[in-house]
Coordinates of C-alpha atoms (C1' of nucleotides) in Angstrom, one line a residue:
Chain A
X281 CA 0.0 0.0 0.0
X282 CA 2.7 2.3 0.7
X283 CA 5.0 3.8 -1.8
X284 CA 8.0 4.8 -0.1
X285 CA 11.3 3.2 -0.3
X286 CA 10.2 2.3 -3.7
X287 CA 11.8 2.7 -7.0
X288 CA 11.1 6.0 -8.5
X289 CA 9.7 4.2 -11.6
X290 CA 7.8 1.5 -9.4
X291 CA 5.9 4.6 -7.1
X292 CA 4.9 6.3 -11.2
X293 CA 3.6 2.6 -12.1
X294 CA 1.7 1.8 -8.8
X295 CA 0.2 5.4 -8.8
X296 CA -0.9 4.8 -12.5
X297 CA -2.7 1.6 -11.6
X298 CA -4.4 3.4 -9.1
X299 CA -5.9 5.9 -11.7
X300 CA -6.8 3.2 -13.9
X301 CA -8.6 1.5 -11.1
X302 CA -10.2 5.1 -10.0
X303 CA -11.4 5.9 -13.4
X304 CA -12.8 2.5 -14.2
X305 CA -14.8 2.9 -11.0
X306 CA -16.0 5.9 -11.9
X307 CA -17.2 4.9 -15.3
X308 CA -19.0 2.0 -13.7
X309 CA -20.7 4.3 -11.2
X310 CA -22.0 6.5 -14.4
X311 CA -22.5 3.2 -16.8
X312 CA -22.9 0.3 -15.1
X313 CA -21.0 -2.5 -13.5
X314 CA -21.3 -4.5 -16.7
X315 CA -20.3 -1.7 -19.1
X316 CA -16.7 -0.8 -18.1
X317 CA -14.9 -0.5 -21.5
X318 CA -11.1 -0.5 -21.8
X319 CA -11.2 1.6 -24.3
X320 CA -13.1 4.4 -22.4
X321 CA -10.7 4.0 -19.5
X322 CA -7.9 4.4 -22.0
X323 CA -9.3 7.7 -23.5
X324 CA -9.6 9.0 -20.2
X325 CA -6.6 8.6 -19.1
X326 CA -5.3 9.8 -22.9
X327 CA -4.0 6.7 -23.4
X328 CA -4.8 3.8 -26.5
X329 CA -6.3 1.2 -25.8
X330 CA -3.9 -1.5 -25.4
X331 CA -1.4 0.8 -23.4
X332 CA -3.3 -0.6 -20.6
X333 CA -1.9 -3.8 -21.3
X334 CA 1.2 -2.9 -19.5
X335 CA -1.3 -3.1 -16.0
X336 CA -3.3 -5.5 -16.6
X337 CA -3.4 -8.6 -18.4
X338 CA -6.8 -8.4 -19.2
X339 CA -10.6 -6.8 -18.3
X340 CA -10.7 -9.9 -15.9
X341 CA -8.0 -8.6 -14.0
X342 CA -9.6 -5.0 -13.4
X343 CA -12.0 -6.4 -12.1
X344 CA -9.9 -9.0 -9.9
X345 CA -8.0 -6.1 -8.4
X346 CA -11.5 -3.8 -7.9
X347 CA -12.7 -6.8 -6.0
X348 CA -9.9 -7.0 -3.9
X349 CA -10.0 -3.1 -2.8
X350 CA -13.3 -3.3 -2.2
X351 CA -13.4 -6.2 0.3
X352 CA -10.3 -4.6 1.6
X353 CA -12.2 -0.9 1.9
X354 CA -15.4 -2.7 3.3
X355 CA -13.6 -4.3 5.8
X356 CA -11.4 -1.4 6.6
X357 CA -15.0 0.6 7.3
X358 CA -16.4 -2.6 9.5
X359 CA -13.1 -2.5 11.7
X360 CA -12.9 1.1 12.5
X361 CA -16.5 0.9 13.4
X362 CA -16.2 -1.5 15.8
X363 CA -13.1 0.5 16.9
X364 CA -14.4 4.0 17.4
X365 CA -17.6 3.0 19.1
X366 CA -18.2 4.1 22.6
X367 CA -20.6 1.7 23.5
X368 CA -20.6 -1.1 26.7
X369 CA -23.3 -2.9 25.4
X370 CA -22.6 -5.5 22.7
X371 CA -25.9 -5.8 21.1
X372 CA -25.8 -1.7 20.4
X373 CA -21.9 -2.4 19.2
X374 CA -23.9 -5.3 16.6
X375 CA -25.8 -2.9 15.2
X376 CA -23.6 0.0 14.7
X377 CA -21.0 -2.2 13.2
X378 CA -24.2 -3.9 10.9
X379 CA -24.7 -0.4 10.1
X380 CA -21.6 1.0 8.9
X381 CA -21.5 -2.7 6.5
X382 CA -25.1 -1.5 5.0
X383 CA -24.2 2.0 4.6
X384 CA -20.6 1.3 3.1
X385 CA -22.4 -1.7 0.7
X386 CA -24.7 1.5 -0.5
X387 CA -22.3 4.3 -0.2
X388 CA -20.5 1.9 -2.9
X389 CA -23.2 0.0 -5.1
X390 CA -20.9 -0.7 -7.5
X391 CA -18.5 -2.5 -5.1
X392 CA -21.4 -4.2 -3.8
X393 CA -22.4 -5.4 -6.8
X394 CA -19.0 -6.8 -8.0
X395 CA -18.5 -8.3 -4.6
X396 CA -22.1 -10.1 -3.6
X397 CA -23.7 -10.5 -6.8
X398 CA -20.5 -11.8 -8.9
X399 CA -22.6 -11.5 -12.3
X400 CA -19.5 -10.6 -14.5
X401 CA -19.8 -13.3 -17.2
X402 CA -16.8 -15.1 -17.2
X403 CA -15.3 -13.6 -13.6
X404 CA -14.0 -15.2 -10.9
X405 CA -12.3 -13.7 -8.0
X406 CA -8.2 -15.3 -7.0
X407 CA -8.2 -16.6 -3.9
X408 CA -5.9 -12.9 -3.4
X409 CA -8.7 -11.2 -4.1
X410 CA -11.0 -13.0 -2.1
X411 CA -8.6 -13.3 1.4
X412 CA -9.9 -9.9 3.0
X413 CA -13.6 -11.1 2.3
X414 CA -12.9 -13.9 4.8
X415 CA -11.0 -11.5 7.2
X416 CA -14.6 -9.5 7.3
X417 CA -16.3 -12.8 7.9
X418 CA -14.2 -13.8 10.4
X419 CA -14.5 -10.1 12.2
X420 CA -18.2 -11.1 12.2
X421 CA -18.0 -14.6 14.0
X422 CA -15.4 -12.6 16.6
X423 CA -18.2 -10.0 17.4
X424 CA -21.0 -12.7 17.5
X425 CA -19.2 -14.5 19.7
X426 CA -18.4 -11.8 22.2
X427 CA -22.0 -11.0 22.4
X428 CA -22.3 -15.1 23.3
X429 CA -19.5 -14.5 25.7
X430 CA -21.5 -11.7 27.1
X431 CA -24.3 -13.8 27.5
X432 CA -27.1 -12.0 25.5
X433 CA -27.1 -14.5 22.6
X434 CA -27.8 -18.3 22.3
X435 CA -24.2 -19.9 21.5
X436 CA -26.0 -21.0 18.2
X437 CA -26.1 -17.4 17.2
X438 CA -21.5 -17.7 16.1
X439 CA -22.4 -21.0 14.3
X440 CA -22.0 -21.2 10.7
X441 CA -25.7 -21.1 10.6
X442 CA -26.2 -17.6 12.6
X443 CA -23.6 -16.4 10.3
X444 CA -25.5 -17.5 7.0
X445 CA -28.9 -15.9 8.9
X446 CA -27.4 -12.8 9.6
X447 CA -25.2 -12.3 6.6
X448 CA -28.2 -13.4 4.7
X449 CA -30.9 -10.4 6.4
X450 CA -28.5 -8.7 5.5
X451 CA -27.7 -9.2 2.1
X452 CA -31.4 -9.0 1.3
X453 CA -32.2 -5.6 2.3
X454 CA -29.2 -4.4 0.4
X455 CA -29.9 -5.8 -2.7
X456 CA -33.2 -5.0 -2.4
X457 CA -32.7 -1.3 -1.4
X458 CA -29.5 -1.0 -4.4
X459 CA -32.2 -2.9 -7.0
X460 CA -35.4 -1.1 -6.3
X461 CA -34.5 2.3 -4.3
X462 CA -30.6 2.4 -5.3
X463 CA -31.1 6.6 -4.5
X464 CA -32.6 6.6 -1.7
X465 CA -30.7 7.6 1.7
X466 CA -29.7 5.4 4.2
X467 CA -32.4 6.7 6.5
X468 CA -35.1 7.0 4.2
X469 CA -35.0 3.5 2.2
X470 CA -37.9 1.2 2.2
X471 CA -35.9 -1.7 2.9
X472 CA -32.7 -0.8 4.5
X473 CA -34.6 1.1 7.4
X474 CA -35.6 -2.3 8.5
X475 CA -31.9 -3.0 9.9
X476 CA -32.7 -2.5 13.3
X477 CA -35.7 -4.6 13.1
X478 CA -34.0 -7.5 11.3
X479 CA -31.0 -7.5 13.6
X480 CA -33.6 -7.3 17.2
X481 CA -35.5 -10.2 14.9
X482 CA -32.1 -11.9 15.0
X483 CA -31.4 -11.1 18.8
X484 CA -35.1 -12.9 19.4
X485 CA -34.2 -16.4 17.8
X486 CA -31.1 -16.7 19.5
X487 CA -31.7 -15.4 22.7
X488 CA -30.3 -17.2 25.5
X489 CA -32.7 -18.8 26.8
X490 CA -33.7 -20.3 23.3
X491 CA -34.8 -24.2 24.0
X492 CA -35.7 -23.6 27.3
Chain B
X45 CA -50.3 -16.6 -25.6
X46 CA -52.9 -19.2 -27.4
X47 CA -51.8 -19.5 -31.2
X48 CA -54.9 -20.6 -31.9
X49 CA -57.5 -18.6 -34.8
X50 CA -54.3 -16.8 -35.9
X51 CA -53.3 -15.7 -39.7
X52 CA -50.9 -18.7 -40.4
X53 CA -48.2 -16.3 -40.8
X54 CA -48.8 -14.9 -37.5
X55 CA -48.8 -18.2 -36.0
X56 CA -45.3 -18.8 -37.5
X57 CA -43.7 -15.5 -36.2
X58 CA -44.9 -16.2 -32.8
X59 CA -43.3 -19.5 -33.2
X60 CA -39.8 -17.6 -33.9
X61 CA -40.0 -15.4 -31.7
X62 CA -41.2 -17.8 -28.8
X63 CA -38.0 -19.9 -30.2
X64 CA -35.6 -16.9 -30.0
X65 CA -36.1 -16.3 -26.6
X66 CA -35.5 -19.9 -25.9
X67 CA -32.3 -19.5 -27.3
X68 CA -31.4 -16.5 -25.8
X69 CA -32.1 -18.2 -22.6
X70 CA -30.3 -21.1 -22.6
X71 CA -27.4 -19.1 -23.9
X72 CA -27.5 -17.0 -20.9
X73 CA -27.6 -20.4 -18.7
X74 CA -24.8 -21.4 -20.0
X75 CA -22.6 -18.0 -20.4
X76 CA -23.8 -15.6 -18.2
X77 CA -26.9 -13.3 -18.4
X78 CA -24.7 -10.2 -19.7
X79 CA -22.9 -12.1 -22.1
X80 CA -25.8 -12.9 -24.3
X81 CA -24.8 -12.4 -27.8
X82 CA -27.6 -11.9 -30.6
X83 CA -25.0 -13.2 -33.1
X84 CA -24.9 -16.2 -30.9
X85 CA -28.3 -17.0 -31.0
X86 CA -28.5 -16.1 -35.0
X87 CA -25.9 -18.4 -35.3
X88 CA -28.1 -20.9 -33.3
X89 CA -31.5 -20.6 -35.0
X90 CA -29.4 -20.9 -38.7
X91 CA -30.0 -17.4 -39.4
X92 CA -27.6 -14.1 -40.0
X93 CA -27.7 -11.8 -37.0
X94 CA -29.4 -8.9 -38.5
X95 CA -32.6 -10.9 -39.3
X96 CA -33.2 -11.0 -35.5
X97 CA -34.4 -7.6 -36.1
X98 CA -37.5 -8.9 -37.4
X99 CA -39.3 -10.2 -34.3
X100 CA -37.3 -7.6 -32.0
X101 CA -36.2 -3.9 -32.5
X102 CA -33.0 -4.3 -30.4
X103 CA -31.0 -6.5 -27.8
X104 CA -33.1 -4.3 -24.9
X105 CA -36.3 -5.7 -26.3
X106 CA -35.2 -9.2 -25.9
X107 CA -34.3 -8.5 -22.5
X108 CA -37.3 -7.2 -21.8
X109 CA -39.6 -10.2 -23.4
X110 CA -37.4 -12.6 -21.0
X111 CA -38.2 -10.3 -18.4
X112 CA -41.6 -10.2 -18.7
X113 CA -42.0 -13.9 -19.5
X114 CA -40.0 -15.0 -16.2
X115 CA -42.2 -12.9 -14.3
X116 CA -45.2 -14.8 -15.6
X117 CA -43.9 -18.2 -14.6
X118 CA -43.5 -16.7 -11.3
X119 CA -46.7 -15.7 -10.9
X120 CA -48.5 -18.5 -12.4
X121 CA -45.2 -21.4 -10.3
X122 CA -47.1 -19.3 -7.4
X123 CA -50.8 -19.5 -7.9
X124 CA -50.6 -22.9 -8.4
X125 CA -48.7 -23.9 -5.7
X126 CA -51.2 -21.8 -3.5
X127 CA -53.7 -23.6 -5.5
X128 CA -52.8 -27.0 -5.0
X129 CA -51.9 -26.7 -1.8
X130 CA -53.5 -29.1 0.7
X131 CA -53.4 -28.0 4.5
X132 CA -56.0 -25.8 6.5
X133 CA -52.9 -24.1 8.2
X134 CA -52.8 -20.7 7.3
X135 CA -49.3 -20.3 8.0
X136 CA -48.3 -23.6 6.7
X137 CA -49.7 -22.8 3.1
X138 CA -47.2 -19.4 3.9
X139 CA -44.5 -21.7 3.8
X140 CA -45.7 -23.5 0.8
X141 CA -45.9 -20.6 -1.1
X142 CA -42.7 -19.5 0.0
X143 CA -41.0 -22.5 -1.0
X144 CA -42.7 -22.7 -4.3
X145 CA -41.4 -19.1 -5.2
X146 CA -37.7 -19.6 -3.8
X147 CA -38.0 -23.2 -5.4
X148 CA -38.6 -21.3 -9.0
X149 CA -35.9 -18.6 -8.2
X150 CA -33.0 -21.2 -7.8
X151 CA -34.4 -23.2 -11.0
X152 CA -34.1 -20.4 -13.2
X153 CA -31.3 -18.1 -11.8
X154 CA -31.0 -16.7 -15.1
X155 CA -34.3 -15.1 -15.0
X156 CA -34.3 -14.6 -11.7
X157 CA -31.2 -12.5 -11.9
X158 CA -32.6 -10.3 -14.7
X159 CA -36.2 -9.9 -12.6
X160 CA -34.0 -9.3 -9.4
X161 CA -30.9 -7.8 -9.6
X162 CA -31.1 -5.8 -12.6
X163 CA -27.7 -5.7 -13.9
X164 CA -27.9 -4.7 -17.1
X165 CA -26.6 -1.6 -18.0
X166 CA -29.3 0.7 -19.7
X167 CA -32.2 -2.4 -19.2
X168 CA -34.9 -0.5 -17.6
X169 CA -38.1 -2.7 -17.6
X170 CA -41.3 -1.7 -19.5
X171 CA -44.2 -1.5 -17.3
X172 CA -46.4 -4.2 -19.3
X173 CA -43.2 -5.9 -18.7
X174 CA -43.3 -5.4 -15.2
X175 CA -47.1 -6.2 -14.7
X176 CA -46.8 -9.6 -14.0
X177 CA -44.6 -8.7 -10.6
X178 CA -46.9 -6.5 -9.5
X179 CA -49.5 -9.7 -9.3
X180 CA -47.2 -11.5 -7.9
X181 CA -46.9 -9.2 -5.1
X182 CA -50.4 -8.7 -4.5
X183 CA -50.8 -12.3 -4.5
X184 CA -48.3 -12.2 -1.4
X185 CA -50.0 -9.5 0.0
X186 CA -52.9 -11.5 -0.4
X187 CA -51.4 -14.3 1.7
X188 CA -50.9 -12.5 4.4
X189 CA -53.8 -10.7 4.9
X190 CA -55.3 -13.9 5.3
X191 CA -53.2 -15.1 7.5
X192 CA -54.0 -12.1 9.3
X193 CA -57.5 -12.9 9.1
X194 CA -57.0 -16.0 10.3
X195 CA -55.7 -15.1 13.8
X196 CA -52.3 -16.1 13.1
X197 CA -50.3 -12.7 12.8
X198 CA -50.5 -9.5 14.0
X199 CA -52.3 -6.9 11.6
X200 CA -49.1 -5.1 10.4
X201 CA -47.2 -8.4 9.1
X202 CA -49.7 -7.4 6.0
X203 CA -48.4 -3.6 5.5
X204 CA -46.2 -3.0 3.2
X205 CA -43.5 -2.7 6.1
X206 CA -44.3 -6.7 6.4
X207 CA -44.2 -7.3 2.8
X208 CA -40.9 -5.5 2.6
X209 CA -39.6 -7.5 5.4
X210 CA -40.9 -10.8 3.9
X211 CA -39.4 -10.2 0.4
X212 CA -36.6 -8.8 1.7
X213 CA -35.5 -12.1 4.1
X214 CA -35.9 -14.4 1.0
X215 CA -34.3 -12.4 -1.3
X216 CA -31.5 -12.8 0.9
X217 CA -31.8 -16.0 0.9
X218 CA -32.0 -16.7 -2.7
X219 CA -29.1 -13.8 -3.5
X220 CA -26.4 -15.5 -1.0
X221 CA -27.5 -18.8 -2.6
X222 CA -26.7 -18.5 -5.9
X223 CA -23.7 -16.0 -5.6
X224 CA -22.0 -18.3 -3.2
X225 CA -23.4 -21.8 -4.0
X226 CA -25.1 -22.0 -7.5
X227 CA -25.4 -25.5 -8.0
X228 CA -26.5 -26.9 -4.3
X229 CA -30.1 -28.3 -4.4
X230 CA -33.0 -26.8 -2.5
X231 CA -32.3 -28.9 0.4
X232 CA -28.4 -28.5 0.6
X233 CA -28.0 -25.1 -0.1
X234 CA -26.1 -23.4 2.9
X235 CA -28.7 -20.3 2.7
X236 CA -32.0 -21.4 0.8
X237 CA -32.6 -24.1 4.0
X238 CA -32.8 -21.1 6.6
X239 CA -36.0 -20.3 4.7
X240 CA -38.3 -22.1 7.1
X241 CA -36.3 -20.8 10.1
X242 CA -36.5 -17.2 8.4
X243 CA -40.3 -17.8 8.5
X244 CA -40.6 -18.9 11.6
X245 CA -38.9 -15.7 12.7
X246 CA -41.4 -13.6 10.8
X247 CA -44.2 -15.2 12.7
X248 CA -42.5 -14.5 15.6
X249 CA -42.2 -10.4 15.0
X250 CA -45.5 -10.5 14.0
X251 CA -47.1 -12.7 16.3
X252 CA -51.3 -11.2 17.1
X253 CA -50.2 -10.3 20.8
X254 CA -47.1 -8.0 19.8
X255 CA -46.9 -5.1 21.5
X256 CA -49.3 -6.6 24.2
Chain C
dT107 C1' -53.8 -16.4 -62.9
dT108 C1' -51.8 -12.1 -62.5
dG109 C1' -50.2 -8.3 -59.9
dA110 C1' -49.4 -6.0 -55.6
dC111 C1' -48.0 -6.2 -51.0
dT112 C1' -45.9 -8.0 -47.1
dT113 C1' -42.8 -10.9 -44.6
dC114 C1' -38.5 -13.0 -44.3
dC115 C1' -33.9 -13.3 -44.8
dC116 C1' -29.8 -11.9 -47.0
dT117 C1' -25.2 -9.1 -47.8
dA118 C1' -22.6 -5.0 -46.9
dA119 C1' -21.2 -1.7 -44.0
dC120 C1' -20.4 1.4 -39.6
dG121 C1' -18.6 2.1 -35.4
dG122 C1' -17.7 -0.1 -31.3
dT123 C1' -15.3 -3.8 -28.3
dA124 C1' -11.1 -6.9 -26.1
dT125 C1' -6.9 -8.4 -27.3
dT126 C1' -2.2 -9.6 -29.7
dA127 C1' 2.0 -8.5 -32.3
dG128 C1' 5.6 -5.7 -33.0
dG129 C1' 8.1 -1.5 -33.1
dT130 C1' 9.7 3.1 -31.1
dT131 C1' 10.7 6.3 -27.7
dT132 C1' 11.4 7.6 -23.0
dT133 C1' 13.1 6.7 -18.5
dC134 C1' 16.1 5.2 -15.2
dC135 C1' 19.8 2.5 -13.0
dT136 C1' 24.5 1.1 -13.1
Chain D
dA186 C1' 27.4 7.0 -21.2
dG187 C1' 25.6 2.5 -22.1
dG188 C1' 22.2 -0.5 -21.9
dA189 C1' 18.1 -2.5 -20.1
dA190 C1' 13.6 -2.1 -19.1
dA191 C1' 9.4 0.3 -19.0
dA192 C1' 5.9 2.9 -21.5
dC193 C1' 3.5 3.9 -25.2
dC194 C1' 2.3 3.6 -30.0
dT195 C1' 0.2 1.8 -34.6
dA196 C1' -1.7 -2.0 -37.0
dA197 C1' -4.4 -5.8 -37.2
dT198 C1' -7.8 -9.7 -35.7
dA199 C1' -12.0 -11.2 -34.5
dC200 C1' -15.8 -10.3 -32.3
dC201 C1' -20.1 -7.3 -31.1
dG202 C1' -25.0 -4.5 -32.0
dT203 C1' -27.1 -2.1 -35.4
dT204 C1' -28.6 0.2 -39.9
dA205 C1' -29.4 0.3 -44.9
dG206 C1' -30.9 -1.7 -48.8
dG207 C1' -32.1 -5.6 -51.8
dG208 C1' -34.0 -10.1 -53.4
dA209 C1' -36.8 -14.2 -52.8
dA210 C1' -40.9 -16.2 -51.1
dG211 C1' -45.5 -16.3 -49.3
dT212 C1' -50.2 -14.3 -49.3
dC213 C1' -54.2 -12.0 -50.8
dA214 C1' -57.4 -9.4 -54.1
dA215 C1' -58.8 -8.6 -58.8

DNA sequence: TTGACTTCCCTAACGGTATTAGGTTTTCCT
DNA sequence: AGGAAAACCTAATACCGTTAGGGAAGTCAA
């Protein structure tokens, strides 16, 4: 991530991968995920076409490497909001940190998209790519389990299962807020407002005292 | 949809067209929804790839056919499963239904992906198009009202807060399920075999005494 | 049966795409 | 300063969606 101590020519090459990546971004914000043409990511930076070849070994690989920032940047947002809270209780620390996920998934749609949905024909993320997805995953069973630990949730609730549950609730009001209401605000969407009630649904089925 | 008491030439160009949109499908089954290529399915149906523009003005249009078309089967995989249904439990037949429609989604994740997730750049549905969803979702609405009616949930699980909450759990469901594991049956699948727990919790938030 | 009209399908062409091959210029390190 | 490597180019290939325009075949009325 850093570029000191580099070579000079190695800091001009990283930083022009970084525009690449920024520009092609932004064209997929303004065109769609499925869209992204080389070619206008070449004439925006004033470059032909297969100059970009000197990055990238192909389209495949764009997208490879705007998979991996994004699962590094979403999981970057879920750790320092689980950091900077100032809360005792670990059910509120749930839901803030469930929070900042939903509002970085629709702060960043087209992230979102390449990340969850995976419906680039053809693309499938290296394990490289993939590795900070599982840290996030992982940062989710650690806070799940504290909140067992703490005793307000069944044990069930840091199983695989409570994972897929919660991951899942989740999941479904994004999608559902970024495919029918992408524009509207994180306060004001139809289904993403329903956070809080999903997560307290969640805190019901696996309360302690779940099975008697 | 009857071909029956047509011009014979009219009965044959609903044939092609009915047979293009086949193709198209099964094209997109096996290489992605966005990488369907007209020239593909020209190549297919033994004809040169401007002759598609015959039956449909542009690659949008066919899109739009398949959308409306899947939306149909929906509707009519969900009637009849409502119809056929053989229980006097109210919220049973819920889980019927439910099954039936998460059932069709993982069946046909091409259409399903198009209906859903609306990744095509530019594809914006046309409301005769979209019709058929709107059915489908007053059907649901239906559903609940009567289990409403029945005693067996509290008034607001049929608002559209409840619908929204109800669609949005299995469409995270059926979103996790086939980005993460495409090809597990209904049973297997990690996520889609939450779906009776995921009801179970819904009849919880919304059970008749809530809020005393 | 003839003539007109429509439908169907074709070829040719335009401008776009991702990608490869190969050459030239610029940059930088030793 | 020499030489290597990086950066960028042009040209070309093989696709794509789409438009223009023409010919053959089917259908209907006179």
């Amino acid at each position: 991530m850093s570029t000191a101590g580099l070579d000079r020519r190695t800091r001009r090459r990283q930083a022009t991968i970084e525009e690449i990546l920024d520009v092609a971004i932004e064209l997929m914000e303004a065109e769609g995920v499925a869209a992204l043409s080389l070619s206008a990511v070449a004439r925006r930076l004033g470059m032909q076409p297969p100059s970009l070849y000197q990055y990238f070994p192909s389209k495949m690989a764009i997208y490879d490497a705007l998979y991996q920032r994004g699962n590094e940047l979403l999981r970057d947002a879920y750790r320092s909001a689980g950091l900077t809270a100032n809360t005792d209780d670990q059910l509120e620390l749930n839901l803030i940190v469930a929070t900042a996920f939903c509002r970085w998934c629709l702060a960043h749609q087209v992230y979102a998209q390449l990340m969850f949905w995976r419906t680039i024909p053809g693309f499938e993320p290296s394990p490289e790519a993939y590795a900070p997805a599982l840290e996030s995953i992982q940062d989710l069973r650690g806070h799940l389990q504290a909140t067992v630990d703490a005793g307000h949730l069944h044990p069930d609730a840091a199983s695989d299962e409570g994972i897929a549950l919660q991951t899942s609730m989740m999941a479904g009001l994004i999608s559902q807020q970024i495919a029918n209401e992408p524009d509207a605000s994180f306060e004001g969407g139809r289904f993403i407002r329903l956070l809080p009630t999903v997560l307290e649904m969640f805190y019901q089925h696996y309360s302690p005292t779940r099975g008697k």
